[in-house]
Short mmCIF file of C-alpha atoms in Angstrom, two decimals:
data_model
loop_
_atom_site.label_atom_id
_atom_site.label_comp_id
_atom_site.label_asym_id
_atom_site.label_seq_id
_atom_site.Cartn_x
_atom_site.Cartn_y
_atom_site.Cartn_z
CA MET A 296 -90.62 -75.93 20.98
CA GLN A 297 -90.74 -72.75 22.17
CA ARG A 298 -86.57 -72.76 24.11
CA LEU A 299 -85.49 -73.60 20.51
CA HIS A 300 -84.19 -70.13 18.92
CA SER A 301 -86.07 -67.76 17.04
CA LEU A 302 -84.26 -68.43 13.88
CA LEU A 303 -84.12 -71.61 13.99
CA ARG A 304 -88.50 -71.79 14.93
CA ARG A 305 -89.54 -69.59 11.97
CA GLN A 306 -86.88 -72.10 9.62
CA ILE A 307 -89.17 -75.21 11.13
CA ALA A 308 -92.41 -73.41 10.50
CA ARG A 309 -91.88 -71.90 6.97
CA PHE A 310 -90.86 -75.50 6.19
CA PHE A 311 -92.93 -77.59 7.83
CA GLY A 312 -95.41 -76.07 9.43
CA ASP A 313 -96.40 -74.20 12.83
CA SER A 314 -98.39 -78.20 14.39
CA PHE A 315 -94.49 -79.58 13.35
CA ALA A 316 -92.77 -81.82 16.19
CA ILE A 317 -90.33 -83.02 16.90
CA PRO A 318 -89.57 -86.67 16.27
CA GLU A 319 -88.52 -88.45 18.56
CA GLY A 320 -84.95 -89.14 17.47
CA TRP A 321 -84.15 -85.93 16.14
CA GLN A 322 -84.30 -84.26 19.45
CA GLY A 323 -79.90 -84.44 19.84
CA PHE A 324 -80.14 -82.57 16.31
CA PHE A 325 -82.31 -79.90 16.55
CA ASP A 326 -80.79 -79.39 20.57
CA ALA A 327 -77.02 -79.45 18.54
CA VAL A 328 -78.29 -77.18 15.76
CA ASN A 329 -79.67 -74.97 18.53
CA SER A 330 -76.82 -74.51 20.65
CA ALA A 331 -74.63 -73.32 17.47
CA TYR A 332 -77.29 -70.51 17.23
CA CYS A 333 -77.25 -69.12 20.81
CA GLU A 334 -73.73 -69.05 20.77
CA SER A 335 -73.59 -67.06 17.21
CA ASP A 336 -75.21 -64.88 18.90
CA ALA A 337 -73.15 -64.88 21.60
CA ASP A 338 -70.24 -64.54 19.29
CA ARG A 339 -72.19 -61.43 17.36
CA ASP A 340 -72.51 -59.49 20.64
CA MET A 341 -69.02 -59.53 21.42
CA LEU A 342 -68.26 -58.70 18.25
CA THR A 343 -70.67 -55.99 18.42
CA MET A 344 -69.52 -54.47 21.97
CA ALA A 345 -65.36 -54.49 20.38
CA ILE A 346 -66.58 -52.46 17.19
CA GLU A 347 -68.37 -50.09 19.15
CA LEU A 348 -65.56 -49.74 21.42
CA SER A 349 -63.11 -49.60 18.32
CA SER A 350 -65.38 -46.59 16.65
CA GLN A 351 -64.96 -44.72 20.05
CA GLU A 352 -61.08 -45.48 20.49
CA LEU A 353 -60.28 -44.78 16.62
CA MET A 354 -62.50 -41.35 17.13
CA GLN A 355 -60.52 -40.15 20.03
CA ALA A 356 -57.62 -40.93 18.64
CA ASN A 357 -58.70 -38.94 15.91
CA TYR A 358 -59.83 -36.24 17.91
CA GLU A 359 -56.78 -36.21 19.66
CA LEU A 360 -54.90 -36.49 16.45
CA ARG A 361 -56.94 -32.78 14.76
CA LYS A 362 -55.56 -31.14 18.17
CA SER A 363 -52.18 -31.89 17.73
CA GLU A 364 -52.18 -31.89 14.26
CA LEU A 365 -53.88 -27.76 15.45
CA ARG A 366 -51.48 -27.47 18.00
CA PHE A 367 -49.38 -27.37 15.57
CA ARG A 368 -51.03 -25.29 12.83
CA LEU A 369 -51.14 -22.81 15.25
CA LEU A 370 -47.84 -23.42 16.43
CA TYR A 371 -45.91 -22.71 12.67
CA GLU A 372 -48.15 -20.44 11.94
CA SER A 373 -47.74 -17.77 14.96
CA SER A 374 -44.12 -18.38 15.07
CA PRO A 375 -41.76 -15.76 15.10
CA VAL A 376 -39.52 -17.63 12.46
CA PRO A 377 -39.85 -17.25 9.34
CA TYR A 378 -40.80 -21.87 7.85
CA GLN A 379 -40.81 -22.28 4.27
CA SER A 380 -41.36 -26.42 2.72
CA LEU A 381 -40.41 -26.81 -0.54
CA ASP A 382 -40.84 -29.89 -3.18
CA SER A 383 -37.62 -31.38 -5.58
CA ASN A 384 -38.19 -29.04 -8.54
CA GLY A 385 -37.09 -26.01 -5.79
CA CYS A 386 -40.93 -24.50 -5.64
CA PHE A 387 -42.98 -23.10 -2.38
CA ILE A 388 -45.01 -25.70 -1.03
CA GLU A 389 -45.60 -24.75 2.65
CA VAL A 390 -45.13 -20.82 4.13
CA ASN A 391 -45.95 -20.01 7.37
CA GLN A 392 -47.16 -16.30 7.60
CA ALA A 393 -44.24 -15.15 8.90
CA LEU A 394 -41.95 -15.86 6.08
CA LEU A 395 -44.61 -14.11 4.19
CA ASP A 396 -45.28 -10.37 6.82
CA ILE A 397 -40.63 -10.42 5.38
CA LEU A 398 -42.22 -10.59 1.32
CA GLY A 399 -45.12 -9.06 1.51
CA TYR A 400 -46.46 -11.36 -0.74
CA LYS A 401 -50.35 -13.38 0.26
CA ARG A 402 -49.72 -17.20 0.51
CA HIS A 403 -51.91 -17.47 -2.76
CA GLU A 404 -48.79 -14.95 -4.71
CA ILE A 405 -45.93 -17.89 -2.87
CA ILE A 406 -47.56 -21.37 -2.80
CA GLY A 407 -46.70 -23.03 -6.30
CA ARG A 408 -43.60 -20.55 -7.48
CA GLN A 409 -39.89 -21.37 -7.50
CA PHE A 410 -37.30 -20.01 -4.54
CA SER A 411 -35.41 -18.84 -7.25
CA ASP A 412 -37.68 -16.19 -8.49
CA ILE A 413 -37.25 -13.84 -5.78
CA MET A 414 -34.01 -14.72 -6.02
CA THR A 415 -31.96 -11.46 -7.03
CA PRO A 416 -28.75 -13.20 -10.35
CA ALA A 417 -26.24 -14.03 -8.02
CA SER A 418 -27.70 -15.45 -5.34
CA ASN A 419 -30.04 -18.02 -7.72
CA ASP A 420 -26.28 -18.83 -9.42
CA LEU A 421 -25.47 -19.99 -5.84
CA PHE A 422 -29.65 -21.75 -5.34
CA GLN A 423 -29.07 -23.64 -8.55
CA ARG A 424 -25.54 -24.91 -7.51
CA LEU A 425 -26.58 -25.61 -3.67
CA PHE A 426 -29.95 -27.11 -3.72
CA PRO A 427 -28.99 -30.26 -5.18
CA ARG A 428 -26.08 -31.15 -2.50
CA TYR A 429 -28.71 -29.54 -0.25
CA LYS A 430 -31.56 -32.85 -1.81
CA GLU A 431 -28.57 -35.32 -1.58
CA CYS A 432 -27.23 -35.08 1.41
CA GLY A 433 -30.21 -33.78 3.67
CA THR A 434 -28.85 -30.81 5.44
CA LEU A 435 -28.23 -27.14 4.59
CA ARG A 436 -26.60 -25.72 6.83
CA ASP A 437 -25.86 -21.03 6.56
CA ALA A 438 -26.93 -21.12 3.40
CA GLU A 439 -26.71 -17.18 2.46
CA TYR A 440 -29.48 -15.72 -0.10
CA GLU A 441 -29.93 -12.20 -1.35
CA LEU A 442 -33.42 -12.05 -1.97
CA VAL A 443 -36.84 -9.66 -3.75
CA CYS A 444 -39.24 -8.56 -1.54
CA LYS A 445 -42.46 -7.52 -3.16
CA ASN A 446 -41.82 -4.12 -2.40
CA GLY A 447 -38.21 -4.23 -3.95
CA ALA A 448 -36.55 -4.14 -0.97
CA LEU A 449 -33.21 -6.39 -1.23
CA ILE A 450 -33.23 -8.80 2.67
CA ASN A 451 -30.78 -11.05 3.02
CA VAL A 452 -30.95 -14.71 4.86
CA LEU A 453 -30.00 -17.31 5.88
CA LEU A 454 -31.47 -20.77 5.97
CA ASP A 455 -30.87 -24.03 7.41
CA GLY A 456 -32.49 -26.80 6.54
CA LYS A 457 -33.41 -30.57 6.35
CA VAL A 458 -35.34 -32.90 4.30
CA SER A 459 -37.71 -34.97 5.20
CA TYR A 460 -37.97 -38.59 3.41
CA ASN A 461 -41.18 -40.82 2.08
CA PRO A 462 -41.73 -44.17 4.31
CA ASP A 463 -40.07 -45.36 1.06
CA GLY A 464 -37.11 -43.69 1.87
CA SER A 465 -37.52 -41.39 -1.77
CA PHE A 466 -37.33 -37.30 -1.16
CA LYS A 467 -40.62 -35.80 0.04
CA GLN A 468 -40.21 -32.40 0.42
CA THR A 469 -37.04 -29.65 2.37
CA ASN A 470 -37.90 -27.85 5.67
CA CYS A 471 -36.05 -24.69 6.05
CA ILE A 472 -36.05 -22.06 8.93
CA TRP A 473 -34.66 -18.62 7.85
CA ARG A 474 -33.32 -15.68 9.28
CA ASP A 475 -33.47 -12.12 8.55
CA ILE A 476 -30.14 -10.59 8.53
CA THR A 477 -30.48 -7.45 6.05
CA GLU A 478 -30.05 -5.62 9.55
CA GLN A 479 -26.70 -7.47 10.46
CA LYS A 480 -25.04 -6.62 7.17
CA LYS A 481 -25.97 -3.48 7.14
CA MET A 482 -23.59 -3.18 10.24
CA GLU A 483 -21.20 -5.11 8.67
CA ASP A 484 -21.05 -2.69 5.48
CA GLU A 485 -20.61 -0.21 7.72
CA LEU A 486 -18.74 -1.45 9.80
CA TRP A 487 -16.12 -2.56 6.09
CA LYS A 488 -16.66 1.14 5.37
CA TYR A 489 -15.66 2.76 8.73
CA ARG A 490 -12.52 0.25 8.87
CA GLU A 491 -11.37 1.20 5.22
CA HIS A 492 -11.37 4.59 6.17
CA LEU A 493 -10.26 4.54 9.22
CA GLU A 494 -7.14 2.10 6.99
CA ASP A 495 -7.14 5.11 5.17
CA MET A 496 -6.14 7.13 7.52
CA VAL A 497 -4.22 5.29 9.07
CA LYS A 498 -2.04 5.16 5.11
CA GLU A 499 -2.38 8.71 4.89
CA ARG A 500 -1.17 9.71 8.39
CA THR A 501 1.64 7.24 7.94
CA ALA A 502 2.70 8.50 4.14
CA GLU A 503 2.22 12.17 6.27
CA LEU A 504 4.48 10.95 8.78
CA LYS A 505 6.64 9.40 5.96
CA THR A 506 7.19 13.14 4.59
CA ALA A 507 8.12 14.72 7.69
CA ASN A 508 10.31 12.17 8.59
CA GLU A 509 11.91 12.57 5.51
CA GLN A 510 11.87 16.06 6.21
CA LEU A 511 12.80 16.24 9.47
CA GLN A 512 15.64 13.70 8.05
CA ARG A 513 16.97 15.68 4.90
CA GLU A 514 16.70 19.23 7.41
CA MET A 515 19.52 17.34 10.32
CA LYS A 516 22.00 16.26 7.40
CA GLU A 517 21.31 19.61 5.81
CA ARG A 518 21.67 21.10 9.62
CA LYS A 519 25.12 19.07 9.98
CA GLN A 520 25.64 20.24 6.44
CA MET A 521 25.16 23.71 7.72
CA GLU A 522 27.30 23.65 10.65
CA LYS A 523 29.98 21.36 8.64
CA GLU A 524 30.15 24.81 6.03
CA MET A 525 30.32 26.92 9.11
CA ALA A 526 32.95 25.24 10.35
CA ARG A 527 34.58 25.46 7.41
CA LEU A 528 33.58 28.45 6.63
CA ASP A 529 35.25 29.51 10.86
CA ARG A 530 38.78 28.32 9.42
CA LEU A 531 38.25 30.12 5.90
CA ASN A 532 37.91 32.64 7.69
CA LEU A 533 40.44 32.67 10.20
CA VAL A 534 43.17 31.73 7.56
CA GLY A 535 41.66 35.00 5.74
CA GLU A 536 42.09 37.31 8.93
CA MET A 537 45.64 36.38 9.21
CA ALA A 538 46.54 36.74 5.79
CA ALA A 539 45.17 40.27 5.74
CA GLY A 540 46.19 41.22 8.84
CA ILE A 541 49.96 39.41 7.91
CA GLY A 542 50.38 39.26 3.93
CA HIS A 543 50.83 42.85 3.77
CA GLU A 544 53.76 43.45 5.49
CA ILE A 545 55.12 39.88 4.07
CA ARG A 546 54.71 41.28 0.60
CA ASN A 547 56.62 44.37 0.42
CA PRO A 548 60.70 42.74 1.82
CA MET A 549 59.89 39.89 -0.59
CA THR A 550 59.39 43.11 -3.56
CA THR A 551 62.07 44.63 -2.07
CA VAL A 552 64.60 40.84 -1.53
CA LYS A 553 63.29 40.37 -5.31
CA GLY A 554 64.04 44.33 -7.13
CA LEU A 555 67.82 43.44 -5.73
CA LEU A 556 67.92 40.16 -6.87
CA GLN A 557 67.01 41.32 -10.69
CA LEU A 558 69.34 44.10 -9.87
CA LEU A 559 72.44 41.64 -9.49
CA SER A 560 70.86 38.79 -11.69
CA ASP A 561 71.76 41.52 -14.58
CA LYS A 562 75.17 42.61 -13.02
CA GLU A 563 78.49 41.17 -14.78
CA GLU A 564 80.35 40.09 -12.14
CA CYS A 565 77.39 37.87 -10.84
CA ALA A 566 76.68 36.17 -14.53
CA GLY A 567 78.53 33.22 -13.09
CA TYR A 568 75.37 33.06 -10.69
CA LYS A 569 72.09 33.66 -13.53
CA GLU A 570 71.13 30.07 -12.39
CA TYR A 571 71.08 30.86 -8.24
CA PHE A 572 68.62 33.76 -8.73
CA ASN A 573 66.48 32.95 -10.87
CA LEU A 574 65.75 29.92 -8.36
CA MET A 575 65.62 32.55 -5.85
CA ILE A 576 63.11 34.49 -8.16
CA ASP A 577 60.91 32.14 -9.13
CA GLU A 578 60.61 30.62 -4.65
CA LEU A 579 59.76 34.25 -4.14
CA ASN A 580 57.48 34.73 -6.84
CA ARG A 581 56.16 30.62 -5.25
CA ALA A 582 55.68 31.81 -1.59
CA ASN A 583 53.65 35.26 -3.39
CA SER A 584 51.14 33.24 -4.99
CA ILE A 585 50.36 30.92 -1.44
CA ILE A 586 50.15 34.76 0.20
CA THR A 587 48.17 35.76 -3.12
CA GLU A 588 45.86 32.31 -2.12
CA TYR A 589 45.98 33.13 1.42
CA LEU A 590 44.37 36.97 0.90
CA SER A 591 41.62 34.29 -1.10
CA LEU A 592 40.65 33.57 1.98
CA ALA A 593 40.04 36.79 3.11
CA LYS A 594 36.91 37.80 4.59
CA ASN A 595 35.87 40.98 4.11
CA ARG A 596 37.45 40.88 0.44
CA MET A 597 35.92 43.68 -2.18
CA VAL A 598 33.78 40.88 -5.31
CA GLU A 599 33.03 42.72 -8.26
CA LEU A 600 29.38 41.52 -9.09
CA LYS A 601 28.68 41.71 -13.15
CA ASN A 602 25.90 40.18 -14.88
CA ARG A 603 27.62 37.67 -16.95
CA ASN A 604 26.93 34.34 -18.24
CA LEU A 605 29.22 31.02 -16.73
CA ASN A 606 29.29 29.38 -20.13
CA HIS A 607 31.08 32.53 -21.78
CA ILE A 608 33.71 32.22 -18.29
CA VAL A 609 34.18 28.30 -19.44
CA THR A 610 35.10 28.61 -23.00
CA ALA A 611 37.22 31.46 -22.18
CA ILE A 612 39.43 29.71 -19.17
CA SER A 613 39.62 26.44 -21.01
CA PRO A 614 42.69 27.36 -23.92
CA LEU A 615 44.52 26.98 -20.49
CA ILE A 616 43.27 24.18 -18.67
CA GLU A 617 43.69 22.59 -21.95
CA ALA A 618 46.86 23.41 -21.89
CA GLU A 619 47.85 21.56 -18.10
CA GLY A 620 46.55 18.38 -19.54
CA ARG A 621 48.74 18.28 -22.69
CA VAL A 622 51.40 18.36 -20.63
CA THR A 623 50.49 14.70 -18.94
CA ASP A 624 48.16 13.52 -22.04
CA LYS A 625 45.17 13.93 -20.29
CA HIS A 626 41.97 15.35 -21.76
CA ILE A 627 39.46 17.81 -21.92
CA SER A 628 35.55 17.72 -22.04
CA ILE A 629 32.96 20.40 -22.68
CA GLU A 630 29.30 20.24 -22.52
CA LEU A 631 27.38 23.80 -21.73
CA GLN A 632 23.80 24.36 -22.08
CA ASP A 633 21.11 27.29 -22.45
CA ILE A 634 21.60 28.79 -19.09
CA PRO A 635 21.23 31.89 -18.00
CA ASP A 636 23.18 34.97 -16.74
CA LEU A 637 24.01 35.32 -13.18
CA PRO A 638 25.76 37.83 -11.08
CA LEU A 639 29.56 36.87 -11.33
CA ASP A 640 32.86 38.30 -9.94
CA GLU A 641 35.11 36.77 -13.67
CA LYS A 642 38.36 36.95 -11.89
CA GLU A 643 37.41 34.87 -8.50
CA ILE A 644 34.97 32.65 -11.77
CA ARG A 645 38.04 31.72 -13.40
CA GLN A 646 40.43 30.63 -10.45
CA LEU A 647 37.08 28.22 -9.07
CA ILE A 648 36.69 26.49 -12.20
CA PHE A 649 40.82 26.29 -12.78
CA ASN A 650 41.74 24.69 -9.24
CA LEU A 651 38.68 22.35 -9.30
CA ALA A 652 40.10 21.44 -13.45
CA LEU A 653 43.85 21.10 -11.81
CA ASN A 654 42.50 18.88 -9.45
CA GLY A 655 40.66 17.18 -11.93
CA LEU A 656 43.23 16.57 -13.90
CA GLU A 657 46.18 16.08 -10.66
CA ALA A 658 43.70 13.04 -9.81
CA MET A 659 43.55 10.95 -12.86
CA VAL A 660 46.61 8.38 -15.11
CA PRO A 661 47.69 9.61 -18.40
CA GLY A 662 44.81 9.10 -20.83
CA GLY A 663 41.61 10.48 -18.57
CA ILE A 664 38.69 12.70 -19.78
CA LEU A 665 37.74 16.29 -17.63
CA LEU A 666 34.35 16.76 -18.39
CA ILE A 667 32.98 20.61 -17.50
CA ARG A 668 29.42 20.51 -17.95
CA THR A 669 27.07 23.51 -17.15
CA PHE A 670 23.12 22.88 -17.05
CA GLN A 671 19.53 24.46 -14.85
CA GLU A 672 18.69 21.54 -12.55
CA ASP A 673 15.59 22.60 -9.81
CA GLY A 674 15.84 26.69 -10.35
CA ALA A 675 19.77 26.79 -10.11
CA VAL A 676 22.47 26.70 -12.17
CA VAL A 677 25.37 23.90 -11.86
CA LEU A 678 28.55 23.75 -12.73
CA ALA A 679 29.78 20.39 -12.45
CA VAL A 680 33.76 19.11 -12.91
CA ARG A 681 33.87 15.12 -13.12
CA ASP A 682 37.28 13.31 -12.95
CA LEU A 683 37.81 9.79 -14.13
CA GLY A 684 40.41 9.36 -11.28
CA LYS A 685 40.03 6.32 -8.38
CA GLY A 686 37.23 9.03 -5.93
CA ILE A 687 38.45 9.78 -3.22
CA GLU A 688 38.00 8.58 0.26
CA PRO A 689 35.06 9.47 3.18
CA ALA A 690 38.08 10.69 5.88
CA VAL A 691 39.26 12.28 3.35
CA LEU A 692 35.88 13.66 1.72
CA GLU A 693 35.32 14.54 5.49
CA LYS A 694 38.23 17.51 5.29
CA ILE A 695 37.27 18.39 1.88
CA GLY A 696 37.97 22.25 1.87
CA THR A 697 39.45 22.17 5.18
CA PRO A 698 43.01 24.71 5.25
CA PHE A 699 46.09 23.46 4.49
CA PHE A 700 45.02 21.03 4.94
CA THR A 701 46.38 18.31 1.60
CA THR A 702 46.61 15.27 0.11
CA LYS A 703 49.54 16.24 -2.50
CA ASP A 704 53.39 15.90 -1.47
CA ASN A 705 53.92 19.75 -2.58
CA GLY A 706 49.95 20.57 -2.07
CA THR A 707 49.72 24.04 -0.48
CA GLY A 708 46.14 22.93 1.00
CA LEU A 709 44.55 26.06 -0.03
CA GLY A 710 43.08 24.90 -3.55
CA LEU A 711 39.64 23.90 -2.91
CA ALA A 712 39.44 26.34 0.50
CA VAL A 713 39.72 28.98 -2.02
CA CYS A 714 37.65 27.37 -4.16
CA TYR A 715 34.99 27.21 -1.11
CA SER A 716 35.09 30.62 0.13
CA ILE A 717 34.58 32.22 -3.82
CA ALA A 718 31.03 30.48 -3.75
CA ALA A 719 29.83 31.56 -0.26
CA SER A 720 31.00 35.06 -1.73
CA HIS A 721 28.42 33.89 -4.64
CA ASN A 722 25.77 32.41 -2.00
CA ALA A 723 26.62 29.15 -3.88
CA LYS A 724 26.87 25.66 -2.75
CA ILE A 725 29.50 23.10 -3.81
CA ASP A 726 28.46 19.40 -3.29
CA VAL A 727 30.34 16.30 -4.50
CA GLU A 728 29.87 12.78 -5.88
CA THR A 729 32.43 10.39 -5.64
CA GLY A 730 33.02 6.82 -6.33
CA THR A 731 35.71 4.42 -7.59
CA THR A 732 35.14 5.19 -10.96
CA GLY A 733 35.78 9.31 -10.74
CA THR A 734 34.69 12.44 -8.35
CA THR A 735 32.35 15.25 -9.96
CA PHE A 736 32.63 18.79 -8.17
CA TYR A 737 28.89 20.43 -8.58
CA VAL A 738 28.46 24.07 -7.82
CA ARG A 739 24.88 25.33 -7.59
CA PHE A 740 24.46 28.99 -7.92
CA LEU A 741 21.27 30.43 -7.97
CA THR A 742 19.40 32.44 -10.02
CA PRO A 743 17.68 35.41 -8.71
CA SER A 744 16.64 38.51 -11.30
CA PRO A 745 19.34 40.28 -13.36
CA LEU A 746 21.31 43.19 -10.96
CA LEU A 747 23.53 45.62 -11.42
CA ASP A 748 26.85 45.83 -11.50
CA CYS A 749 28.81 46.39 -8.88
CA PRO A 750 30.68 45.79 -6.46
CA ARG A 751 30.66 43.79 -2.95
CA ILE A 752 32.44 43.19 -0.01
CA THR A 753 32.43 39.76 1.02
CA SER A 754 30.30 38.41 4.20
#
């Protein structure tokens, strides 16, 4: 009885009393029950030991987990890189201290707020477009936003992030890091402004260089033109000096011959030769007119300048020009604008206008119209004579005004040379525009203050 398990002995004593003896035939049964109780105790001891062991392992695991969480939290909070996590609505659910330091908020002031609440309107619009795509694709790279700090200052940040998911694959939260690029943006803005400043300076200098180059081109062109004019004037002066030297010596015998021819033509016995005498007298007159043109090129000739109006001179000589035009069925058109008086030698200006008009008439076919205009332009009084001829060839244009150069069969080559000489004696300039539809000669007179009427010697 004493070898029985204590639990079995208590149960036998409860039902049969302490003096109960195991019957002879039941000994095997009680041994089996007793053996089961003993094995149960052994199993219970093993289970207890297993539970105690598992509890110790669980406690160790919990300890390690708490240590890991502490390390993670310490790393998260002490990291110099700003971190944030947002829920599916874009609200802050986690931030670290670096982010709070940048924004100037306390943790309780930022958790639960919409991220878009601290954005500028333009960045808010961008966030509303990007956030749904970020949640869908799971990654974010270099998303730039402009944020408003608690003190009202603006900062620029770049966000990189990934999405965390629940075990069932549903969205859990976003996890992002910030890069503060405010100073970088300021430097970029400064560089951009400096670049624009440099571009403006380059444009300004380029414009100045272009202007200087254009001015240089004009000066070179004017210098070339001036050299041509000087060469032309030198030739005119040479011809004028020659004419002045020999003109009177030639005229004197010509005058004598002309007088004798006139006397002989009046005699009755020479009446049959009247036609020949008249031809010789005409040729002498023509030679005399050529000498007169030579003398017009003389360098030191008297020019009597008086304050006159160019319009009056044009009007006075226009009947003579119209008469020349009617001979060859050509017409004259005159357009005169209000112009100031100029110091002019009327006789020479009449010759200038007539020579230009006569050249224009000769350049046109019957029915053509010669236009004579006066007007003011760029501080000068301009006389313009335009014909409707076929224009002047470039090779001929280069030699315009050269003494004795002519394209006419019976020309002397002195008409335009005289015009240039007269223009020079009036401080005027002659320009030519020519094309297939005609040619225009412009004589530009400067408009100085009125002078007292006085003669002067040209130089």
